[in-house]
Amino acid sequence: MPSFPPLRLLGLSLVLVAGAACAARHDARLPHLQLDAARVAVVGLSSGAYMATQAQLAYPEIFPDAALVAGGPYGCAGGNLQTALSSCMKGAPAIDVDALVANARKRAAAGEIGSLNALAKAHVYLLHGKADGVVAPAVAEAGAQFYQRLRDGDPALAGMQVVDDGARDFAHNLPIAAKGADCGQSVSPYLGHCGFDAAGEIFHQLFGTPSQPVADAAKGRVLDFDQDALRPDGADAFLAPKGYVYLPPACAAGKPCGLVVALHGCKQNADAIGETFVKDAGFNRWADAYGVAVLYPQTRASFAPLNPQACWDWWGYSGTDYDTRHGVQLRWLVNAVRALGLPAKH
């Protein structure tokens, strides 16, 4: 299969895998914050968007709000790589949204994912570009339809807010405020200079109006931490040894703090592009204005299981329960949020 950006699954060089395998261990632990459980959200691009919707559906009591950039509906791949590469990226064959909604309701009833009632006041923002040649616009539209039909089919979910932002002209990337020539391309590091500040719009959609004006640059600190220390029951979550967290000054000073979990796309992890996504995606300066920390987990590339481009698991390389409450990466995310200070009742 030829190589392509954040959701490409094959063709990554052995150099990347070797670099990930040889990375030094980092022993720093996540700081404990005065975390406001009412302001916790998950955001993702591409494979990170699929992972974000999995996190929201599996643990809606923890992640009531989500922003999905260039991703598709929950459960799309059904544990099948070929389905992931065809229907869930190219939209052919077409995605059966009603079947996915029915399956989500069935899984919730069985306790495999969280109670859908926890989404009664959820905010879901779906952003995708008309020029996206990697995840077809029809796939992203199916993602929006999934939430709309989930909401419209259950009176208890009437308060769910679903915003489908699919009319903008950009390729498979996360648009940033600066302008340049790569908005219509899907090239590393997949931050398109489109003159549209996606990070700012994401914060606005999820949290409303900021408590203070946004500055031109972030004023807080980026810290790294030991991701292996958060392995659920010691199980390998197929993540890199080191992850990152951004702390606004207010959060570092011990004031109540929200949290955004920002999930990169394939080939957008630190082993591939350094700290570019962590520092340049635009989230951090908005985090200052909203009093929200930003967690940047990092995946790792591997050939066994097959994940050479360091994607988040949205088709089953980490196990058949990858998109349920038992999925190892999802349990890792919960451990990380709890380590940051999420109250035990959530």
PDB file of N, CA, C and O in Angstrom, residues 5 13 22 41 53 83 88 93 98 104 106 116 135-136 149 159 165 213 216-217 247 262-263 275 291 325 342 344:
ATOM      1  N   PRO A   5      -0.404  10.353   4.606  1.00  0.00           N
ATOM      2  CA  PRO A   5      -0.290  10.985   5.900  1.00  0.00           C
ATOM      3  C   PRO A   5      -1.142  10.395   7.004  1.00  0.00           C
ATOM      4  O   PRO A   5      -1.579   9.275   6.877  1.00  0.00           O
ATOM      5  N   SER A  13       9.490   3.764   7.559  1.00  0.00           N
ATOM      6  CA  SER A  13      10.835   3.193   7.536  1.00  0.00           C
ATOM      7  C   SER A  13      11.196   2.534   8.856  1.00  0.00           C
ATOM      8  O   SER A  13      10.689   2.880   9.916  1.00  0.00           O
ATOM      9  N   CYS A  22      14.641   2.535  20.820  1.00  0.00           N
ATOM     10  CA  CYS A  22      15.850   2.902  21.548  1.00  0.00           C
ATOM     11  C   CYS A  22      15.668   4.155  22.391  1.00  0.00           C
ATOM     12  O   CYS A  22      16.628   4.658  22.979  1.00  0.00           O
ATOM     13  N   ALA A  41     -12.170  17.254  28.163  1.00  0.00           N
ATOM     14  CA  ALA A  41     -12.559  16.949  26.794  1.00  0.00           C
ATOM     15  C   ALA A  41     -11.439  16.193  26.098  1.00  0.00           C
ATOM     16  O   ALA A  41     -10.278  16.244  26.510  1.00  0.00           O
ATOM     17  N   THR A  53     -13.318   9.599  19.560  1.00  0.00           N
ATOM     18  CA  THR A  53     -14.712   9.166  19.640  1.00  0.00           C
ATOM     19  C   THR A  53     -14.830   7.857  20.417  1.00  0.00           C
ATOM     20  O   THR A  53     -15.812   7.632  21.129  1.00  0.00           O
ATOM     21  N   THR A  83     -11.595  -3.042   6.322  1.00  0.00           N
ATOM     22  CA  THR A  83     -12.718  -2.121   6.450  1.00  0.00           C
ATOM     23  C   THR A  83     -12.222  -0.729   6.819  1.00  0.00           C
ATOM     24  O   THR A  83     -12.711   0.282   6.306  1.00  0.00           O
ATOM     25  N   CYS A  88     -13.858   3.180   5.989  1.00  0.00           N
ATOM     26  CA  CYS A  88     -13.619   4.153   7.050  1.00  0.00           C
ATOM     27  C   CYS A  88     -12.596   5.218   6.690  1.00  0.00           C
ATOM     28  O   CYS A  88     -12.312   6.104   7.495  1.00  0.00           O
ATOM     29  N   PRO A  93     -16.902   0.607   0.443  1.00  0.00           N
ATOM     30  CA  PRO A  93     -18.356   0.819   0.389  1.00  0.00           C
ATOM     31  C   PRO A  93     -18.828   1.830   1.435  1.00  0.00           C
ATOM     32  O   PRO A  93     -18.142   2.075   2.422  1.00  0.00           O
ATOM     33  N   ASP A  98     -26.637   3.810  10.491  1.00  0.00           N
ATOM     34  CA  ASP A  98     -27.692   3.289  11.372  1.00  0.00           C
ATOM     35  C   ASP A  98     -27.240   2.008  12.076  1.00  0.00           C
ATOM     36  O   ASP A  98     -27.545   1.799  13.260  1.00  0.00           O
ATOM     37  N   ALA A 104     -23.710   0.658  18.853  1.00  0.00           N
ATOM     38  CA  ALA A 104     -23.285   1.428  20.028  1.00  0.00           C
ATOM     39  C   ALA A 104     -24.306   1.299  21.153  1.00  0.00           C
ATOM     40  O   ALA A 104     -23.939   1.133  22.328  1.00  0.00           O
ATOM     41  N   LYS A 106     -26.320  -1.198  21.630  1.00  0.00           N
ATOM     42  CA  LYS A 106     -26.209  -2.571  22.121  1.00  0.00           C
ATOM     43  C   LYS A 106     -25.012  -2.715  23.047  1.00  0.00           C
ATOM     44  O   LYS A 106     -25.105  -3.344  24.106  1.00  0.00           O
ATOM     45  N   LEU A 116     -24.925   5.770  27.601  1.00  0.00           N
ATOM     46  CA  LEU A 116     -25.116   6.859  26.647  1.00  0.00           C
ATOM     47  C   LEU A 116     -25.832   8.043  27.282  1.00  0.00           C
ATOM     48  O   LEU A 116     -25.730   9.174  26.779  1.00  0.00           O
ATOM     49  N   VAL A 135      -8.991  11.006   4.383  1.00  0.00           N
ATOM     50  CA  VAL A 135     -10.275  10.596   4.947  1.00  0.00           C
ATOM     51  C   VAL A 135     -11.339  11.354   4.162  1.00  0.00           C
ATOM     52  O   VAL A 135     -11.467  12.576   4.289  1.00  0.00           O
ATOM     53  N   ALA A 136     -12.075  10.649   3.358  1.00  0.00           N
ATOM     54  CA  ALA A 136     -13.032  11.286   2.458  1.00  0.00           C
ATOM     55  C   ALA A 136     -14.054  12.106   3.241  1.00  0.00           C
ATOM     56  O   ALA A 136     -14.467  11.717   4.342  1.00  0.00           O
ATOM     57  N   ARG A 149     -27.831  11.010  14.753  1.00  0.00           N
ATOM     58  CA  ARG A 149     -28.844   9.950  14.858  1.00  0.00           C
ATOM     59  C   ARG A 149     -28.884   9.344  16.251  1.00  0.00           C
ATOM     60  O   ARG A 149     -29.953   8.942  16.731  1.00  0.00           O
ATOM     61  N   GLY A 159     -30.434  17.120  24.500  1.00  0.00           N
ATOM     62  CA  GLY A 159     -29.565  18.259  24.809  1.00  0.00           C
ATOM     63  C   GLY A 159     -28.156  18.145  24.252  1.00  0.00           C
ATOM     64  O   GLY A 159     -27.353  19.077  24.412  1.00  0.00           O
ATOM     65  N   ASP A 165     -18.785  20.941  11.075  1.00  0.00           N
ATOM     66  CA  ASP A 165     -18.075  22.022  10.384  1.00  0.00           C
ATOM     67  C   ASP A 165     -17.300  21.408   9.219  1.00  0.00           C
ATOM     68  O   ASP A 165     -16.119  21.069   9.348  1.00  0.00           O
ATOM     69  N   PRO A 213      -8.484  37.258  27.649  1.00  0.00           N
ATOM     70  CA  PRO A 213      -8.058  37.340  26.245  1.00  0.00           C
ATOM     71  C   PRO A 213      -6.937  36.354  25.945  1.00  0.00           C
ATOM     72  O   PRO A 213      -6.113  36.036  26.813  1.00  0.00           O
ATOM     73  N   ASP A 216      -0.653  36.065  22.068  1.00  0.00           N
ATOM     74  CA  ASP A 216      -0.038  35.610  20.826  1.00  0.00           C
ATOM     75  C   ASP A 216       0.785  34.346  21.021  1.00  0.00           C
ATOM     76  O   ASP A 216       1.014  33.591  20.078  1.00  0.00           O
ATOM     77  N   ALA A 217       1.264  34.129  22.247  1.00  0.00           N
ATOM     78  CA  ALA A 217       2.101  32.964  22.536  1.00  0.00           C
ATOM     79  C   ALA A 217       1.735  32.391  23.892  1.00  0.00           C
ATOM     80  O   ALA A 217       1.259  33.103  24.784  1.00  0.00           O
ATOM     81  N   LEU A 247       1.103  22.961  30.902  1.00  0.00           N
ATOM     82  CA  LEU A 247       0.491  23.549  32.085  1.00  0.00           C
ATOM     83  C   LEU A 247       0.427  25.062  31.943  1.00  0.00           C
ATOM     84  O   LEU A 247       1.465  25.738  31.947  1.00  0.00           O
ATOM     85  N   ALA A 262      -5.224  15.849  23.856  1.00  0.00           N
ATOM     86  CA  ALA A 262      -5.021  16.100  22.430  1.00  0.00           C
ATOM     87  C   ALA A 262      -4.293  14.916  21.800  1.00  0.00           C
ATOM     88  O   ALA A 262      -3.136  14.653  22.122  1.00  0.00           O
ATOM     89  N   LEU A 263      -4.964  14.229  20.899  1.00  0.00           N
ATOM     90  CA  LEU A 263      -4.446  13.008  20.295  1.00  0.00           C
ATOM     91  C   LEU A 263      -3.981  13.279  18.871  1.00  0.00           C
ATOM     92  O   LEU A 263      -4.771  13.648  18.002  1.00  0.00           O
ATOM     93  N   GLU A 275       8.587  17.788  18.801  1.00  0.00           N
ATOM     94  CA  GLU A 275       7.553  18.416  19.614  1.00  0.00           C
ATOM     95  C   GLU A 275       6.694  19.407  18.818  1.00  0.00           C
ATOM     96  O   GLU A 275       6.021  20.260  19.396  1.00  0.00           O
ATOM     97  N   GLY A 291      -7.786  28.413  31.070  1.00  0.00           N
ATOM     98  CA  GLY A 291      -7.401  27.713  32.298  1.00  0.00           C
ATOM     99  C   GLY A 291      -7.554  26.219  32.169  1.00  0.00           C
ATOM    100  O   GLY A 291      -8.181  25.556  33.002  1.00  0.00           O
ATOM    101  N   ARG A 325     -14.492  -0.319  26.998  1.00  0.00           N
ATOM    102  CA  ARG A 325     -13.934   0.078  28.297  1.00  0.00           C
ATOM    103  C   ARG A 325     -12.769  -0.810  28.706  1.00  0.00           C
ATOM    104  O   ARG A 325     -12.046  -0.496  29.649  1.00  0.00           O
ATOM    105  N   LEU A 342      -8.295  13.751  38.279  1.00  0.00           N
ATOM    106  CA  LEU A 342      -9.735  13.506  38.120  1.00  0.00           C
ATOM    107  C   LEU A 342     -10.298  12.876  39.387  1.00  0.00           C
ATOM    108  O   LEU A 342      -9.780  11.872  39.862  1.00  0.00           O
ATOM    109  N   ALA A 344     -12.255  10.592  41.964  1.00  0.00           N
ATOM    110  CA  ALA A 344     -12.472   9.147  41.848  1.00  0.00           C
ATOM    111  C   ALA A 344     -13.882   8.799  41.424  1.00  0.00           C
ATOM    112  O   ALA A 344     -14.111   7.738  40.827  1.00  0.00           O
TER     113      ALA A 344
END
